[in-house]
XYZ file of C-alpha atoms in Angstrom:
559
model
C 51.353 69.921 100.731
C 55.197 70.448 101.602
C 56.042 67.240 102.440
C 54.250 65.645 99.168
C 56.730 68.093 97.193
C 59.720 66.825 99.264
C 58.731 63.265 98.710
C 58.036 63.360 94.911
C 60.728 62.013 92.605
C 62.797 64.343 90.272
C 61.300 62.677 87.316
C 57.849 63.705 87.695
C 58.878 67.630 88.439
C 61.038 67.374 85.017
C 57.788 65.839 82.994
C 55.721 68.940 84.429
C 58.694 71.229 83.539
C 58.902 69.969 80.095
C 55.112 70.306 79.519
C 55.375 73.968 80.579
C 58.291 74.264 77.877
C 56.297 72.725 75.177
C 53.055 74.845 75.881
C 55.254 77.837 75.837
C 56.948 77.276 72.705
C 53.602 76.310 71.150
C 52.035 79.751 72.137
C 55.035 81.778 71.148
C 55.088 80.029 67.473
C 51.265 80.858 66.959
C 52.377 84.706 67.692
C 55.607 84.621 65.709
C 55.085 82.248 62.724
C 58.082 83.558 61.157
C 60.378 82.901 63.604
C 62.776 80.088 63.235
C 61.746 77.608 66.019
C 64.811 75.926 66.508
C 68.544 76.772 65.928
C 71.969 75.279 67.469
C 74.853 76.847 67.441
C 77.905 74.636 68.635
C 81.533 74.235 68.716
C 83.648 70.983 68.262
C 87.012 70.390 69.890
C 89.401 67.509 68.926
C 92.555 67.178 70.939
C 95.172 64.724 71.128
C 98.305 64.227 73.242
C 101.359 61.978 72.707
C 103.895 61.807 75.452
C 107.076 59.837 75.868
C 109.804 59.636 78.514
C 112.886 58.232 79.191
C 115.658 57.749 82.090
C 118.195 55.167 83.395
C 116.418 55.195 86.500
C 114.647 51.683 87.046
C 112.134 53.291 89.406
C 111.223 56.072 86.842
C 107.441 56.590 86.372
C 106.054 58.563 83.438
C 104.209 61.608 84.626
C 101.433 61.412 81.807
C 99.742 58.438 79.821
C 101.680 57.862 76.261
C 98.075 58.940 74.298
C 94.971 60.985 75.415
C 92.292 61.473 72.933
C 89.491 63.811 73.552
C 86.345 64.803 71.503
C 84.122 67.790 72.715
C 80.747 69.074 71.163
C 79.752 72.157 73.241
C 77.117 74.552 72.304
C 73.623 75.894 73.005
C 70.176 75.079 71.332
C 67.724 77.922 71.044
C 63.949 77.194 70.756
C 61.905 79.907 69.358
C 64.081 82.487 70.993
C 62.829 81.940 74.406
C 64.541 78.974 75.575
C 68.465 78.558 75.489
C 69.730 74.902 76.306
C 73.407 74.558 76.750
C 74.847 71.232 76.049
C 78.012 69.200 76.067
C 78.961 65.649 74.536
C 82.286 64.607 75.811
C 84.424 61.625 74.990
C 87.892 60.371 75.704
C 89.911 57.266 75.247
C 90.659 57.196 78.975
C 88.493 56.117 82.026
C 87.645 52.816 80.485
C 86.976 54.048 77.108
C 84.340 56.580 77.580
C 83.147 59.327 80.031
C 79.545 60.140 80.593
C 78.363 61.422 77.283
C 76.433 64.440 78.987
C 78.017 66.450 81.828
C 75.591 68.330 83.952
C 73.106 69.075 81.367
C 70.403 71.730 82.069
C 68.224 73.824 80.673
C 67.134 77.365 82.078
C 64.595 78.941 79.675
C 63.751 82.729 80.162
C 59.707 82.644 79.075
C 59.552 86.548 79.561
C 61.014 89.138 81.262
C 59.607 88.218 84.502
C 59.747 84.432 84.513
C 62.676 82.040 84.317
C 62.474 78.285 84.840
C 65.439 75.539 85.698
C 65.676 72.044 84.979
C 68.744 69.473 85.359
C 71.827 71.013 86.590
C 71.675 74.431 87.607
C 72.964 77.339 90.108
C 70.778 78.665 92.559
C 71.853 81.648 94.838
C 69.564 82.481 97.779
C 71.574 84.435 100.237
C 74.798 84.534 102.017
C 73.703 82.261 105.010
C 71.589 80.029 103.129
C 72.475 78.426 99.732
C 74.645 79.306 97.076
C 78.141 77.533 96.266
C 76.424 74.053 95.235
C 74.950 72.829 91.764
C 71.296 71.370 91.988
C 70.210 68.468 90.092
C 66.266 69.258 89.875
C 64.004 71.956 89.088
C 63.484 75.467 89.838
C 61.758 78.941 89.334
C 62.253 82.352 89.370
C 59.165 85.208 88.848
C 60.068 88.910 89.261
C 56.929 90.477 88.245
C 57.450 94.222 88.919
C 59.223 94.948 92.456
C 58.036 91.599 93.645
C 60.362 88.457 93.477
C 59.847 84.834 94.306
C 62.023 81.579 93.366
C 62.142 78.022 94.349
C 64.065 75.040 93.771
C 64.159 71.451 94.409
C 66.622 68.894 93.831
C 69.790 66.850 94.685
C 72.766 68.546 96.079
C 74.912 65.388 96.643
C 75.011 62.024 95.252
C 75.146 58.924 97.456
C 78.390 57.299 97.479
C 79.031 53.628 99.353
C 81.786 52.750 101.607
C 85.147 52.086 100.429
C 87.147 49.157 102.023
C 90.770 47.973 101.394
C 91.018 44.462 103.096
C 89.194 45.171 106.544
C 90.089 48.870 106.556
C 87.419 51.515 105.595
C 89.351 53.965 103.254
C 86.259 56.284 102.739
C 83.119 56.103 104.945
C 80.530 56.798 102.509
C 77.814 59.754 101.795
C 73.874 59.637 101.860
C 72.381 61.246 98.816
C 71.442 64.578 99.998
C 68.527 66.808 98.798
C 67.022 70.030 99.375
C 64.153 72.377 99.064
C 64.371 76.187 99.125
C 62.186 79.570 98.474
C 62.736 83.191 98.476
C 60.271 86.184 98.478
C 60.713 89.829 98.800
C 60.878 93.099 97.409
C 63.487 94.297 94.987
C 63.582 97.966 93.953
C 65.728 99.356 91.078
C 67.118 101.943 93.111
C 69.112 99.255 95.093
C 66.430 98.863 98.070
C 65.405 95.270 98.704
C 64.345 92.950 101.408
C 63.977 88.892 101.175
C 62.820 86.528 103.256
C 65.069 83.093 102.593
C 64.508 79.439 103.552
C 66.448 76.299 102.712
C 65.547 72.725 104.146
C 68.021 69.882 103.333
C 68.278 66.265 104.340
C 70.156 62.951 103.742
C 68.047 60.308 102.114
C 68.963 57.079 103.787
C 67.053 54.899 101.154
C 69.147 55.486 98.414
C 72.352 53.972 99.539
C 73.446 50.697 101.395
C 73.542 51.343 105.244
C 76.662 53.395 106.318
C 77.897 52.332 109.603
C 80.499 55.373 109.747
C 78.260 58.167 108.894
C 74.981 59.551 110.382
C 72.076 60.841 108.225
C 71.798 64.845 108.762
C 69.018 67.339 108.377
C 69.459 70.914 108.147
C 66.884 74.010 108.111
C 67.973 77.767 107.710
C 65.988 80.824 107.727
C 67.097 84.143 107.106
C 66.085 87.655 106.363
C 68.246 90.102 104.361
C 67.937 93.703 103.151
C 69.499 96.633 101.604
C 68.639 100.150 101.527
C 70.072 103.950 101.222
C 70.250 105.495 104.729
C 71.303 108.950 103.647
C 73.095 110.296 100.560
C 76.028 108.046 99.710
C 75.441 105.737 102.820
C 74.099 102.238 101.932
C 73.144 99.708 104.604
C 73.381 95.690 103.705
C 72.694 92.890 105.791
C 71.215 89.595 106.747
C 70.232 87.835 109.949
C 69.522 83.778 109.930
C 68.707 81.053 112.121
C 69.660 77.652 111.662
C 68.435 74.103 113.164
C 70.288 70.934 112.515
C 70.106 67.432 113.215
C 73.441 65.760 113.607
C 71.661 62.260 113.696
C 68.026 61.937 112.203
C 68.079 58.427 113.570
C 68.526 59.460 117.220
C 65.417 59.585 119.613
C 62.835 62.279 118.622
C 61.651 65.278 120.680
C 58.608 65.952 118.599
C 56.544 66.338 121.936
C 58.398 69.306 122.934
C 59.199 71.198 119.715
C 57.525 70.808 116.497
C 57.348 73.281 113.331
C 54.406 73.622 111.081
C 54.264 70.912 108.300
C 56.967 68.733 110.027
C 59.421 70.510 107.952
C 61.915 70.067 110.861
C 61.936 66.849 113.575
C 64.267 67.352 116.383
C 66.027 64.760 118.178
C 68.594 64.704 121.010
C 71.171 65.262 118.259
C 69.770 68.583 117.419
C 71.226 72.101 118.027
C 70.151 75.630 116.881
C 72.439 78.762 116.364
C 72.190 82.008 114.575
C 74.373 84.291 112.599
C 74.304 87.835 111.137
C 76.339 90.544 108.991
C 75.862 93.865 108.472
C 77.771 96.327 105.844
C 78.008 100.010 105.555
C 79.292 101.942 102.411
C 79.949 105.518 102.638
C 80.681 107.398 99.395
C 80.254 111.185 99.640
C 82.502 111.917 96.641
C 83.553 110.290 93.464
C 87.066 109.964 94.593
C 87.121 108.309 97.825
C 84.799 105.677 99.684
C 84.996 103.650 103.117
C 83.253 100.514 103.754
C 82.610 98.622 107.051
C 81.855 94.868 106.983
C 81.192 92.914 110.280
C 79.587 89.440 110.801
C 78.918 87.101 113.589
C 78.598 83.332 113.027
C 77.820 81.213 116.131
C 79.432 77.929 116.668
C 76.560 75.722 116.089
C 75.552 77.490 113.089
C 75.397 75.170 110.150
C 74.001 75.523 106.466
C 74.505 72.668 104.111
C 73.820 75.174 101.210
C 77.512 76.644 101.690
C 79.933 73.564 102.601
C 82.671 76.130 103.395
C 81.013 78.456 105.442
C 82.836 78.679 108.741
C 81.357 79.237 111.964
C 82.294 80.296 115.547
C 83.930 83.492 114.069
C 83.405 87.269 114.586
C 84.868 89.501 111.457
C 85.332 93.042 111.368
C 86.700 94.739 108.253
C 87.331 98.389 107.182
C 88.140 98.992 103.640
C 88.854 102.593 102.299
C 89.622 103.550 98.705
C 90.930 107.122 97.570
C 91.833 108.278 93.934
C 94.071 111.587 93.365
C 95.554 113.405 90.734
C 92.567 113.040 88.030
C 92.369 109.489 89.159
C 96.034 108.611 88.014
C 96.912 107.645 91.479
C 94.758 104.884 93.145
C 94.971 103.739 96.796
C 93.079 100.985 98.277
C 93.697 99.354 101.599
C 91.529 96.854 104.154
C 92.174 95.839 107.619
C 90.395 93.189 109.288
C 90.232 90.988 112.419
C 88.761 87.802 113.127
C 88.386 85.921 116.324
C 86.614 82.696 117.731
C 85.641 81.122 120.758
C 82.617 83.423 120.976
C 80.794 81.485 123.924
C 83.929 80.564 125.678
C 83.458 76.785 124.860
C 86.923 76.290 123.646
C 90.329 76.082 126.020
C 91.481 79.339 123.992
C 90.790 81.898 121.292
C 92.391 82.671 118.299
C 92.851 85.683 116.662
C 93.714 86.681 113.058
C 94.615 90.126 111.678
C 94.463 90.328 108.004
C 95.676 93.568 106.400
C 96.076 94.773 102.469
C 97.440 97.879 100.665
C 97.392 98.512 97.114
C 98.738 101.468 95.167
C 98.454 101.916 91.358
C 100.168 104.857 89.808
C 99.614 105.417 85.937
C 101.315 108.795 84.811
C 100.814 108.095 81.045
C 100.092 105.043 78.912
C 103.596 104.532 78.794
C 104.828 104.261 82.372
C 103.026 103.082 85.558
C 103.963 101.113 88.905
C 102.021 98.865 91.046
C 102.526 98.109 94.461
C 100.931 95.770 97.328
C 101.399 94.686 100.809
C 99.664 92.152 102.901
C 100.080 91.120 106.384
C 98.228 87.808 107.901
C 98.820 87.273 111.421
C 97.290 84.742 113.973
C 97.950 84.086 117.424
C 96.131 81.966 120.154
C 96.227 82.916 123.764
C 96.548 79.610 125.228
C 97.729 79.141 129.050
C 100.030 76.483 127.905
C 103.227 77.662 126.709
C 103.736 74.866 124.332
C 100.224 74.953 122.801
C 100.516 78.912 122.163
C 100.487 80.021 118.679
C 101.569 83.349 117.097
C 102.967 84.022 113.689
C 103.095 86.651 110.835
C 103.307 86.255 107.114
C 104.330 89.292 105.373
C 104.070 89.664 101.400
C 105.469 93.021 99.394
C 105.111 93.237 95.605
C 106.396 96.050 93.236
C 105.699 96.200 89.604
C 106.950 98.876 87.281
C 106.524 99.089 83.565
C 107.517 101.390 80.723
C 106.920 101.506 77.065
C 108.956 103.203 74.368
C 109.793 103.220 70.953
C 112.931 103.181 68.854
C 112.486 103.886 65.291
C 109.435 101.465 63.992
C 110.161 98.944 66.960
C 107.999 98.879 70.132
C 109.542 97.797 73.684
C 107.783 96.961 76.731
C 109.721 96.400 80.024
C 108.014 94.922 83.207
C 109.641 93.988 86.492
C 107.749 92.153 89.236
C 109.727 91.838 92.551
C 108.392 90.356 95.702
C 109.232 89.441 99.055
C 107.686 87.185 101.498
C 108.604 86.848 105.134
C 107.226 84.267 107.590
C 107.861 84.895 111.300
C 106.845 82.265 113.419
C 107.167 83.686 117.153
C 106.653 80.361 118.863
C 109.948 79.139 120.491
C 109.423 75.633 120.127
C 108.632 75.683 116.290
C 110.266 78.947 115.133
C 113.504 77.121 114.101
C 111.303 74.835 111.489
C 109.055 77.377 109.814
C 110.861 80.740 110.235
C 111.436 81.256 106.193
C 111.795 84.311 103.751
C 111.593 83.987 100.221
C 112.637 86.862 97.472
C 111.979 86.513 93.661
C 112.496 89.146 90.904
C 111.137 88.570 87.021
C 112.272 91.073 84.353
C 110.738 90.612 81.010
C 111.646 92.501 77.938
C 109.419 92.421 74.718
C 110.483 93.668 71.366
C 107.994 94.006 68.364
C 109.243 95.141 64.958
C 107.051 96.473 62.332
C 107.039 93.195 60.359
C 105.517 91.599 63.312
C 108.410 89.615 64.132
C 108.548 89.650 68.204
C 111.019 88.838 70.896
C 110.306 88.233 74.473
C 113.171 87.811 76.980
C 112.316 86.670 80.498
C 114.627 86.333 83.465
C 113.600 85.027 86.806
C 115.366 84.347 90.132
C 113.898 82.863 93.506
C 115.817 82.350 96.750
C 114.025 80.711 99.276
C 115.697 80.337 103.072
C 115.263 78.839 106.172
C 117.040 76.970 108.821
C 116.804 73.781 107.261
C 117.256 74.661 103.510
C 118.343 77.271 101.202
C 117.023 76.930 97.573
C 117.952 79.170 94.487
C 116.012 78.595 91.433
C 117.054 80.895 88.029
C 115.440 80.503 84.553
C 116.294 82.591 81.207
C 113.696 82.039 78.511
C 113.806 83.429 75.009
C 110.616 83.279 72.855
C 110.588 84.144 69.129
C 106.992 84.676 67.416
C 106.275 85.626 63.959
C 102.858 86.173 62.113
C 103.194 84.777 58.675
C 99.575 85.749 57.538
C 97.790 88.225 59.867
C 94.874 86.599 61.622
C 95.618 83.224 59.982
C 99.073 81.794 60.342
C 101.423 82.515 63.341
C 104.203 80.523 65.122
C 106.569 80.719 68.045
C 109.661 79.327 69.484
C 110.841 79.163 72.864
C 114.147 78.043 74.505
C 114.976 78.038 78.043
C 117.360 77.077 80.931
C 117.261 76.707 84.268
C 119.197 76.199 87.520
C 117.936 74.575 90.682
C 120.610 74.781 93.496
C 120.039 73.356 96.790
C 123.459 71.452 97.795
C 124.080 70.975 94.282
C 123.328 72.757 91.040
C 120.647 70.883 88.937
C 120.174 71.965 85.256
C 116.826 72.043 83.334
C 116.751 72.586 79.401
C 113.138 73.407 78.068
C 112.078 73.925 74.356
C 108.703 74.514 72.842
C 107.268 75.272 69.296
C 103.719 76.165 68.944
C 101.530 77.147 65.754
C 98.178 78.198 65.041
C 96.365 78.181 61.656
C 93.035 79.949 61.296
C 90.625 78.844 58.428
C 87.299 80.515 57.512
C 85.775 77.276 56.706
C 87.178 74.360 58.802
C 88.142 75.839 61.918
C 91.540 76.399 63.773
C 94.327 74.008 64.175
C 97.062 74.369 66.864
C 100.165 72.157 67.376
C 102.578 72.296 70.274
C 105.887 70.400 70.742
C 107.541 70.288 74.261
C 110.819 69.077 75.399
C 112.015 69.164 78.701
C 115.127 67.731 79.980
C 116.469 67.511 83.602
C 119.860 66.559 84.961
C 120.842 65.977 88.475
C 124.108 66.872 89.794
C 124.150 63.345 91.522
C 123.555 61.390 88.662
C 124.652 58.090 90.550
C 121.486 58.031 92.396
C 119.312 60.467 90.533
C 119.580 59.603 86.964
C 118.615 62.362 84.425
C 115.265 62.027 82.598
C 113.872 63.316 79.191
C 110.185 64.117 78.356
C 108.553 65.010 75.151
C 104.926 65.977 74.602
C 102.903 66.855 71.564
C 99.808 68.366 71.475
C 97.326 68.780 68.512
C 93.864 70.688 68.904
C 91.213 71.454 66.275
C 88.310 73.883 66.847
C 85.533 74.297 64.532
C 82.306 76.382 64.940
C 79.134 74.253 63.540
């Protein structure tokens, strides 16, 4: 039965699914004859961009196309108040005239408090070690009667792509279409206690693409158990344990006679490998003003899940995260420190250790006065026997941001400062002269709002970056004037700015921007933006100046 489900085309599942929806809608219509069966809420967005540039440099290339037009209709269709179908129609004059008219179309009807169906494109999260960060094109179901929970899905998680060649060189090896099937069964109580058994199977379909010479087809099976429960008052445990089996090449010689799973759900080959992963979390919250949480995870070097494409393996992570609130919660302190190591089975030449720590403080004395601060430290070291291959560096970052608000007569002032320091310290004798660097930046912003809705915003920013090879200083000053002509109807603003970029010589940049927004009750909102960018190099003989003008118009209307 499992093999039959795996081999069916998505169209068959979709037809069955649509039949279920039709029956549900018909039954609901009989029970509620006065309910409108079909309603649509949509929004249309029309944008156009005109761009032009000029330069005396014969090699100058415009950064944007001269004209881009887009038309988007985005909305939801409601069927009998039980099915909500999101949709999006998209058209653009780029990409050979049109884009695909439907962009990841999917329907996710909630037929009752305990039954939800999926068809088309949808997201499907199972657990941290099985499946979660990929979009599925297929069908799915979620059942939640009482405290029981069951969900299942089947579909495509990657489309096939053929090899790309330039002359006789392969620039892209290609990809097989990848399919998946998943299931989740467990108990979920409203008090936060839960336990789930999870299963995910994925495989590459070699029949849907031309034979790929550079890529081997794979398949992957992952099973896990995750749970969470309260140990005592204020102490909560959460954890998951998983095991994965992976075929690096399904075309390799089979090992069916030595190892076999029920229903042939996984067929091992000489390229197969198995590994495990586990994670736990303990959160202790004895009082409302402080908590502490400890997280740990161990992921074996051979643990693979194709449901999380970016999940690292061969890692051991331990993190401690305390929080504290004082003085009637006007002072908040949060921090964390974590250690990550690899080479768990000593199968590499050396182990790498990372230490990551953060600290955050937020003080809000009153609504008119406050300060935020943060510190982060990222250090990495590799204990390699060969001095030339050893690695040790530390990146530190400090940010301080005070703010103050006050009135002078009928005028309102907001003053905000952001000051940050970043230091990169490379302790490797060979590379430190090239990578040691320090960056200091500060940004001061003052906003003045008058009683007649006229407002002025002045911003001054300076960034200084130093290393052994280069010293860059960037300074920008901008002034923005805004005014609301008709409240909630028509407003406009004008911005001018000047910037200086200094490396060897000073370079000058001038900016100007005009924006306007007009809101109507019948035909939507109109927005217009004109932007000018002028850049002058000091050494104009070999870097001629350039000018850019961008005009953007947008019309948004609710249908």
